[in-house]
Amino acid sequence: MLSVQDIHSYYGDSHVLHGVSLTVAKGELVAILGRNGMGKTTLIRALIGFTPPREGRVVFKDRDVTSLPPFRAVEMGMGLVPQGRRIFPSLSVLENLKVAGNAKARWNLDRVFSLFPRLAARKAHAGDNLSGGEQQMLAIGRALMTNPDLLLLDEPTEGLAPMVVREVAKTLEGLRREGLSILLVEQSVPFATRIADRVHVLSRGRIVHSCSAAELLANEEVKSRHLGLGS
Amino acid sequence: MNLAHGSYFLLGGYVGLTTAARTKSFALALLSGSLAVALIGLGMERFFLRRLTRQSLPQVLLTMGFALVFQDLALLVWGGDPYNIAVPAFLAQSVQAGPVFVNFYRLFIIGVAFAVGVVLWLFLERTRAGASIRATVDDAEMAQGVGINVPLLSAGVFALGAFLAALGGVVGAGFIGVYPGLDFEVLPYAFVVVIIGGLGSFHGVVVGSLVVGLLDNFGKALFPELSYFTLFAPMALILALKPTGLFGKR
Ligand SMILES: Nc1ncnc2c1ncn2[C@@H]1O[C@H](COP(=O)(O)OP(=O)(O)OP(=O)(O)O)[C@@H](O)[C@H]1O
Ligand SMILES: [Mg+2]
């Protein structure tokens, strides 16, 4: 589905990603874990094309998408749930979903609303007039409206209450059962290890550890050194 | 930021003028003037301005260059004399209503402005394309991130802007005429409207243009010696109190 090959990303002269490689197979849920400022968002930005990597390749569905404009990557089936949700504030909930929809609708408004009934009740509300949890659901719903085969999620649990976090986890597990591939970026180890098949640990722009979710939970050394957890 | 917007107004007027002279049709003048200039706008966006996204200063310099080129080209083609477009006879009349004379063409201008405003509002607020435009104004990067073809949309909006400026130019050519220097005469009005109303706000443009129109006309009538002052002083005041304009968010 997705193959990232030795990418290097920069902001101006500052070198942020130092040769990151990873793959996501069809139907797989892969998590990238890392603390603040380690380059997680930069990686997502490189994949969708907001900040194309200066070196290396991004191959999606067997096509090189490294320097494709972001809207083309979305057309090809990358769905983005960005950090901070980035709901369009001037648009209503309904419009936020509609602008993302396209003609060949596998996902449509009805399906999104049955997945998130709370959004249906707030259809006419302005996009910025929602609780954090509702905004996160809208951001996920909006990405689904683009009919993705691969969903990119950047810290979807940031700032959410534990109950809402559980709801997001259930939603992602459900989507994954339907065959969607998911690349999740997270700081929360419990959340990521609960739903992911494999995890990569990102530190200062490099992947420093890769293993299964269960193995990470057992690995105190990696957790304390790179994720600031543990004894 | 497009300093060639006044040139669109001017070129629209001139193209309309030529069409009206050839075909004797005011409707064709409106159509040809607006469409020709929309194409010019499309070309400018596609081949020049697209490279300068989010770079205000280069945009200002480039569009200023275009404005000067258009000014000289217009002088070359249409000469230095002022012209008026012949408007249809039924619009050229006036009626007396009590103590005031009502000029039909003025009513026509108000009607066109109103219709353009309503259609634009419906387009922006009620259609999917309009919602995509608002999404792009909110967050252009994220708009691409949900699959909106932002480069195409921007080109379309730019061409629409040129179209409407030129439409104004043709309509205006039946009233104030069209003459060298008109481009840089109308440009400040457009800027003051946007500054007062606030960037990126439709309501702002409506309120801004009413404020500017009233201030300018009453100002010129009541204090003719102050001319531009009655326009720019309130603008400076609004900027001091609310730097984003009345309805602007940024
Ligand atoms: N627009 C930018 N310009 C310059 N440097 C940036 C920019 N965005 C991020 N950086 C720097 O790049 C590094 C990686 O940032 P990034 O946003 O990818 O981290 P992150 O892992 O997503 O962090 P967080 O968990 O806080 O979201 C940081 O050192 C950050 O300061
Ligand atoms: Mg981040």
XYZ file of C-alpha atoms and ligand atoms in Angstrom:
513
model
C 0.000 0.000 0.000
C 2.594 2.521 1.189
C 6.357 2.321 1.009
C 8.506 5.143 2.353
C 12.095 4.897 1.188
C 14.860 6.760 2.990
C 13.240 10.192 3.066
C 14.983 13.353 4.257
C 12.885 16.414 5.091
C 13.969 19.971 5.756
C 12.380 23.229 6.861
C 14.664 25.715 5.153
C 18.126 24.673 6.292
C 17.018 22.679 9.285
C 17.264 18.977 8.591
C 14.364 17.249 10.390
C 13.953 13.744 8.949
C 17.195 11.792 8.526
C 16.380 8.877 6.265
C 13.080 7.411 7.387
C 11.898 4.170 5.786
C 8.757 2.196 6.552
C 5.930 0.276 4.928
C 2.218 -0.136 5.511
C 0.592 -3.227 4.004
C -3.037 -3.410 2.931
C -5.314 -3.615 5.969
C -2.466 -2.994 8.398
C -2.415 -0.468 11.232
C 1.075 0.897 11.812
C 1.879 3.396 14.555
C 4.751 5.872 14.792
C 5.532 6.797 18.378
C 7.721 9.639 19.499
C 7.889 12.524 21.894
C 7.373 16.232 21.156
C 9.323 17.609 18.226
C 10.776 14.302 17.041
C 9.489 14.728 13.476
C 6.168 12.869 13.497
C 4.149 15.649 11.891
C 6.980 16.303 9.466
C 6.721 12.688 8.344
C 2.970 13.007 7.746
C 3.549 16.272 5.869
C 6.090 14.517 3.662
C 3.669 11.695 2.829
C 0.678 13.860 1.906
C 2.922 16.326 0.039
C 2.607 19.452 2.224
C 6.382 19.442 2.665
C 7.748 17.064 0.018
C 10.942 15.325 1.146
C 14.118 16.603 -0.458
C 15.558 13.116 -0.809
C 14.059 9.653 -0.899
C 10.813 8.343 -2.323
C 7.212 7.898 -1.249
C 5.531 5.069 -3.167
C 1.767 4.725 -2.783
C -0.163 1.959 -4.542
C 2.921 1.248 -6.656
C 3.157 4.815 -7.854
C 5.820 7.351 -6.985
C 3.901 10.186 -5.298
C 6.926 11.980 -3.818
C 6.396 15.276 -5.616
C 2.693 15.026 -6.366
C 0.573 17.977 -5.183
C -1.371 17.071 -2.008
C -4.796 17.084 -3.673
C -3.555 14.476 -6.162
C -2.339 12.228 -3.349
C -5.789 12.567 -1.761
C -7.445 11.718 -5.087
C -5.304 8.609 -5.224
C -6.617 7.483 -1.857
C -4.585 9.052 0.956
C -6.873 10.457 3.625
C -5.503 12.967 6.133
C -6.582 13.616 9.716
C -4.130 16.360 10.638
C -2.739 17.350 14.000
C -5.038 19.907 15.611
C -7.987 18.730 13.411
C -7.851 21.832 11.167
C -11.618 21.966 10.698
C -12.625 24.777 8.310
C -14.138 27.343 10.706
C -16.211 29.233 8.106
C -17.926 26.038 6.992
C -20.753 24.202 8.707
C -20.270 20.601 9.805
C -22.151 19.472 6.712
C -20.032 21.634 4.413
C -16.811 20.426 6.022
C -17.833 16.937 4.936
C -19.188 17.931 1.538
C -16.101 19.758 0.298
C -14.114 16.582 0.903
C -16.529 14.283 -0.906
C -15.993 13.145 -4.449
C -18.154 11.534 -7.074
C -17.191 7.877 -6.757
C -18.659 7.710 -3.288
C -17.828 4.598 -1.348
C -18.155 6.861 1.650
C -21.000 9.347 1.720
C -22.747 11.613 4.192
C -25.133 8.877 5.358
C -22.319 6.513 6.205
C -20.324 9.172 8.046
C -23.390 10.224 10.001
C -24.209 6.653 10.975
C -20.610 6.209 12.137
C -20.756 9.483 14.109
C -24.393 10.186 15.047
C -23.305 13.202 17.064
C -22.176 14.931 13.896
C -25.587 14.429 12.309
C -27.169 16.229 15.243
C -24.794 19.155 14.723
C -24.947 19.304 10.919
C -25.699 23.000 10.722
C -23.233 24.112 13.407
C -20.200 26.107 12.373
C -17.080 23.950 12.143
C -15.376 25.780 14.993
C -18.403 25.544 17.268
C -17.833 21.924 18.354
C -16.243 20.195 21.323
C -12.763 18.737 20.881
C -14.137 15.214 20.540
C -16.719 16.286 17.974
C -14.045 18.127 16.022
C -11.931 14.993 15.980
C -14.866 12.955 14.703
C -15.498 15.578 12.041
C -11.837 15.472 11.027
C -12.016 11.680 10.692
C -15.357 11.862 8.885
C -13.986 14.483 6.527
C -10.996 12.293 5.686
C -13.322 9.321 5.090
C -15.374 11.395 2.661
C -12.334 11.445 0.359
C -12.676 7.630 0.061
C -9.226 6.761 1.330
C -7.472 3.422 1.089
C -4.815 4.674 3.496
C -5.700 6.896 6.432
C -2.979 9.134 7.913
C -3.760 10.223 11.473
C -1.635 12.736 13.378
C -2.170 12.537 17.150
C -5.933 11.943 17.021
C -6.181 11.642 20.824
C -4.420 14.914 21.627
C -6.394 16.858 24.210
C -9.321 14.429 24.374
C -11.028 13.021 27.470
C -10.423 9.287 28.158
C -13.985 8.381 27.154
C -13.613 10.068 23.794
C -10.211 8.440 23.306
C -11.863 5.034 23.717
C -14.463 6.029 21.143
C -11.759 7.049 18.658
C -9.963 3.739 19.255
C -13.159 1.786 18.554
C -13.785 3.761 15.397
C -10.276 3.094 14.085
C -10.521 -0.597 14.929
C -13.813 -0.740 13.022
C -12.370 1.010 9.978
C -9.392 -1.264 9.998
C -11.655 -4.355 10.083
C -13.237 -3.043 6.895
C -9.831 -3.287 5.240
C -8.629 0.292 5.516
C -4.863 0.700 5.951
C -3.903 3.132 8.684
C -0.724 4.997 9.571
C -1.076 6.523 13.022
C 1.246 9.038 14.622
C 1.001 9.200 18.414
C 2.586 10.204 21.682
C 0.255 7.999 23.705
C 1.807 4.544 24.042
C -1.293 2.895 25.570
C -3.522 4.123 22.768
C -1.149 3.184 19.947
C -0.253 -0.232 21.321
C -3.910 -1.033 21.901
C -4.833 -0.749 18.234
C -1.621 -1.076 16.189
C -0.105 -4.192 14.620
C 3.393 -2.796 14.427
C 5.051 0.274 15.910
C 8.089 2.343 14.986
C 9.733 4.655 17.483
C 10.864 7.969 16.020
C 13.554 9.987 17.742
C 15.166 13.122 16.306
C 14.108 12.283 12.789
C 15.271 8.648 12.818
C 13.431 5.410 13.406
C 15.295 3.987 16.374
C 13.192 0.934 17.112
C 10.646 -1.194 15.249
C 8.649 -4.044 16.707
C 5.159 -5.405 17.298
C 2.829 -3.559 19.647
C 3.093 -6.310 22.253
C 6.890 -6.285 22.144
C 6.991 -2.549 22.736
C 4.807 -2.847 25.816
C 7.313 -5.290 27.265
C 10.392 -3.262 26.325
C 11.056 -0.987 29.313
C 14.362 0.274 27.932
C 12.926 1.700 24.693
C 9.947 3.131 26.513
C 12.015 5.013 29.058
C 14.742 6.139 26.671
C 12.663 7.311 23.714
C 9.146 7.729 24.974
C 9.757 9.159 28.416
C 7.811 6.426 30.167
C 8.462 3.672 32.643
C 10.642 3.334 35.684
C -2.858 41.667 -3.907
C -3.491 42.683 -7.488
C -2.656 46.214 -8.612
C -3.845 45.393 -12.126
C -7.449 45.284 -10.952
C -7.998 48.860 -12.113
C -6.568 47.868 -15.489
C -9.216 45.153 -15.795
C -11.846 47.834 -15.242
C -10.226 50.031 -17.901
C -9.670 47.260 -20.461
C -13.208 45.975 -19.938
C -14.489 49.465 -20.713
C -12.362 49.785 -23.860
C -13.179 46.332 -25.229
C -16.859 46.994 -24.524
C -16.542 50.340 -26.273
C -15.113 48.781 -29.429
C -17.729 46.032 -29.435
C -20.532 48.522 -28.947
C -19.201 50.664 -31.803
C -18.985 47.652 -34.144
C -22.165 45.793 -33.222
C -24.383 48.547 -31.798
C -25.231 46.086 -29.016
C -24.785 47.056 -25.385
C -25.389 43.465 -24.239
C -22.589 42.202 -26.479
C -20.358 44.963 -25.144
C -20.948 43.756 -21.581
C -20.274 40.166 -22.537
C -17.189 40.690 -24.705
C -15.538 43.164 -22.332
C -15.936 40.860 -19.330
C -14.959 37.656 -21.094
C -11.916 39.118 -22.838
C -10.570 40.457 -19.568
C -11.397 37.218 -17.717
C -9.127 35.469 -20.248
C -6.367 38.020 -19.651
C -6.731 37.418 -15.911
C -6.608 33.669 -16.403
C -3.377 33.997 -18.394
C -1.802 36.275 -15.781
C -2.649 33.829 -13.015
C -1.569 30.723 -14.871
C 1.758 31.946 -16.209
C 2.884 34.545 -13.679
C 1.060 34.885 -10.356
C 0.794 31.154 -9.673
C 4.543 31.119 -9.031
C 4.180 33.810 -6.371
C 1.623 32.272 -4.018
C 1.784 33.897 -0.573
C 4.568 36.302 -1.604
C 2.874 39.688 -1.271
C 5.721 41.965 -2.268
C 6.634 40.182 -5.526
C 2.894 40.052 -6.315
C 2.584 43.793 -5.841
C 5.602 44.496 -8.043
C 4.527 42.106 -10.787
C 0.926 43.314 -10.946
C 2.117 46.928 -10.848
C 4.256 46.106 -13.880
C 1.252 44.617 -15.623
C -0.843 47.667 -14.761
C 1.729 49.954 -16.395
C 1.958 47.755 -19.485
C -1.841 47.643 -19.806
C -1.979 51.421 -19.402
C 0.436 51.979 -22.286
C -1.158 49.343 -24.480
C -4.570 50.939 -23.967
C -3.137 54.320 -24.875
C -1.603 52.825 -28.008
C -4.808 51.124 -29.140
C -7.536 53.525 -28.055
C -5.649 56.822 -27.909
C -5.922 59.577 -25.332
C -9.499 60.788 -25.850
C -12.308 60.030 -23.432
C -15.228 58.003 -24.748
C -18.670 57.033 -23.551
C -20.386 53.806 -24.516
C -23.748 54.438 -26.126
C -26.284 52.868 -23.812
C -29.655 51.525 -25.005
C -32.250 54.263 -25.469
C -34.554 53.016 -22.734
C -31.747 53.307 -20.198
C -30.710 56.745 -21.381
C -33.902 58.487 -20.286
C -34.760 60.180 -17.034
C -38.067 60.755 -15.328
C -39.001 63.436 -12.885
C -40.344 62.154 -9.608
C -41.365 65.150 -7.525
C -38.330 67.367 -7.041
C -35.731 64.791 -8.210
C -34.712 63.573 -11.617
C -34.254 59.829 -11.739
C -31.807 58.657 -14.353
C -32.621 55.151 -15.532
C -29.012 54.278 -16.115
C -28.218 54.978 -12.459
C -31.023 52.620 -11.484
C -29.590 50.085 -13.919
C -26.161 50.338 -12.252
C -27.694 49.838 -8.824
C -29.661 46.878 -10.169
C -26.562 45.267 -11.708
C -24.568 45.760 -8.514
C -27.362 44.275 -6.461
C -27.802 41.295 -8.794
C -24.058 40.586 -8.894
C -23.959 40.768 -5.105
C -26.865 38.384 -4.630
C -25.586 35.878 -7.196
C -22.102 35.948 -5.676
C -23.504 35.472 -2.198
C -25.640 32.513 -3.269
C -22.665 31.023 -5.081
C -20.365 31.365 -2.071
C -22.838 30.288 0.591
C -25.035 27.743 -1.162
C -22.882 25.766 -3.592
C -20.190 23.192 -3.088
C -17.747 25.233 -5.168
C -18.476 28.213 -2.928
C -17.807 26.128 0.177
C -14.528 24.957 -1.379
C -13.541 28.591 -1.909
C -14.322 29.426 1.718
C -12.383 26.358 2.864
C -9.407 27.496 0.797
C -9.585 30.983 2.300
C -9.673 29.408 5.794
C -6.751 27.016 5.264
C -5.422 26.537 1.748
C -3.038 23.749 2.705
C -5.732 21.705 4.443
C -8.095 22.372 1.532
C -5.615 20.463 -0.641
C -5.459 17.875 2.119
C -9.135 17.048 1.583
C -8.666 16.798 -2.164
C -9.664 20.262 -3.340
C -7.796 21.216 -6.518
C -6.625 24.516 -5.079
C -4.540 25.676 -8.081
C -7.526 25.242 -10.414
C -9.903 26.854 -7.944
C -7.578 29.840 -7.458
C -7.332 30.343 -11.204
C -11.123 30.261 -11.479
C -11.590 32.761 -8.679
C -8.940 35.037 -10.163
C -10.648 34.944 -13.563
C -14.006 35.637 -11.915
C -12.501 38.670 -10.182
C -11.167 39.966 -13.501
C -14.549 39.262 -15.133
C -16.422 41.287 -12.533
C -13.933 44.178 -12.594
C -14.308 44.337 -16.375
C -18.105 44.127 -16.130
C -17.894 47.134 -13.843
C -15.711 48.828 -16.429
C -18.233 48.356 -19.257
C -21.163 49.444 -17.109
C -19.107 52.393 -15.886
C -18.154 53.345 -19.461
C -21.808 54.184 -20.093
C -21.768 56.565 -17.177
C -18.390 58.037 -16.269
C -16.894 57.012 -19.610
C -13.524 55.417 -20.256
C -10.281 57.392 -20.568
C -6.560 57.119 -19.808
C -5.909 57.202 -16.061
C -9.265 55.660 -15.165
C -7.459 52.482 -14.073
C -5.513 54.201 -11.328
C -8.524 56.304 -10.403
C -10.704 53.301 -9.503
C -7.964 51.183 -7.939
C -7.819 53.080 -4.605
C -11.575 52.643 -4.178
C -11.246 48.878 -4.490
C -8.457 48.846 -1.938
C -10.239 51.071 0.541
C -13.366 48.894 0.277
C -11.378 45.764 1.035
C -9.365 47.393 3.820
C -12.459 48.802 5.521
C -14.482 45.616 5.069
C -11.693 43.214 5.932
C -9.785 40.722 3.756
C -11.565 37.511 2.850
C -15.020 38.596 3.972
C -18.035 38.901 1.698
C -20.065 40.923 4.204
C -17.052 43.155 4.565
C -17.074 43.975 0.853
C -20.795 44.801 0.886
C -20.523 47.067 3.925
C -17.161 48.452 2.802
C -18.454 49.479 -0.606
C -21.531 51.155 0.843
C -19.364 53.045 3.338
C -16.893 54.075 0.641
C -19.593 55.098 -1.834
C -21.450 57.232 0.688
C -18.326 58.765 2.228
C -16.878 59.638 -1.144
C -19.998 61.202 -2.593
C -21.104 63.091 0.478
C -17.515 64.046 1.150
C -17.042 65.493 -2.335
C -20.364 67.290 -2.199
C -19.986 68.758 1.275
C -16.235 69.360 1.472
C -15.000 69.390 -2.133
C -11.648 70.917 -1.130
C -10.856 67.876 1.057
C -11.589 65.276 -1.682
C -9.641 62.097 -0.841
C -9.356 63.026 2.819
C -13.000 62.142 3.528
C -12.242 58.678 2.153
C -8.875 57.913 3.671
C -9.341 59.454 7.117
C -12.152 57.040 8.080
C -10.083 54.197 6.646
C -7.119 55.140 8.825
C -9.441 55.371 11.820
C -10.897 51.911 11.225
C -7.433 50.457 10.710
C -6.270 51.995 13.979
C -9.236 50.597 15.910
C -9.513 47.242 14.131
C -6.476 46.366 11.993
C -8.263 43.487 10.256
C -11.073 45.719 8.962
C -14.699 45.561 10.043
C -15.302 41.899 9.217
C -11.831 40.492 8.556
C -10.471 37.630 10.590
C -6.797 37.932 9.864
N 7.344 24.990 9.980
C 8.490 24.676 10.610
N 9.596 25.419 10.400
C 10.769 25.120 11.010
N 10.929 24.107 11.864
C 9.872 23.326 12.133
C 8.598 23.571 11.513
N 7.726 22.653 11.968
C 8.426 21.867 12.801
N 9.702 22.261 12.899
C 10.747 21.617 13.719
O 10.911 20.305 13.232
C 11.052 19.394 14.304
C 10.019 18.299 14.193
O 8.732 18.858 14.314
P 7.401 18.013 14.178
O 6.266 18.978 14.155
O 7.500 17.080 13.045
O 7.390 17.218 15.556
P 6.269 16.252 16.149
O 6.953 14.978 16.415
O 5.087 16.228 15.285
O 5.947 16.975 17.523
P 4.556 17.075 18.338
O 4.397 15.806 19.080
O 4.770 18.232 19.250
O 3.474 17.308 17.351
C 10.926 20.208 15.576
O 12.231 20.433 16.064
C 10.296 21.490 15.153
O 10.757 22.555 15.925
Mg 3.201 16.789 15.539
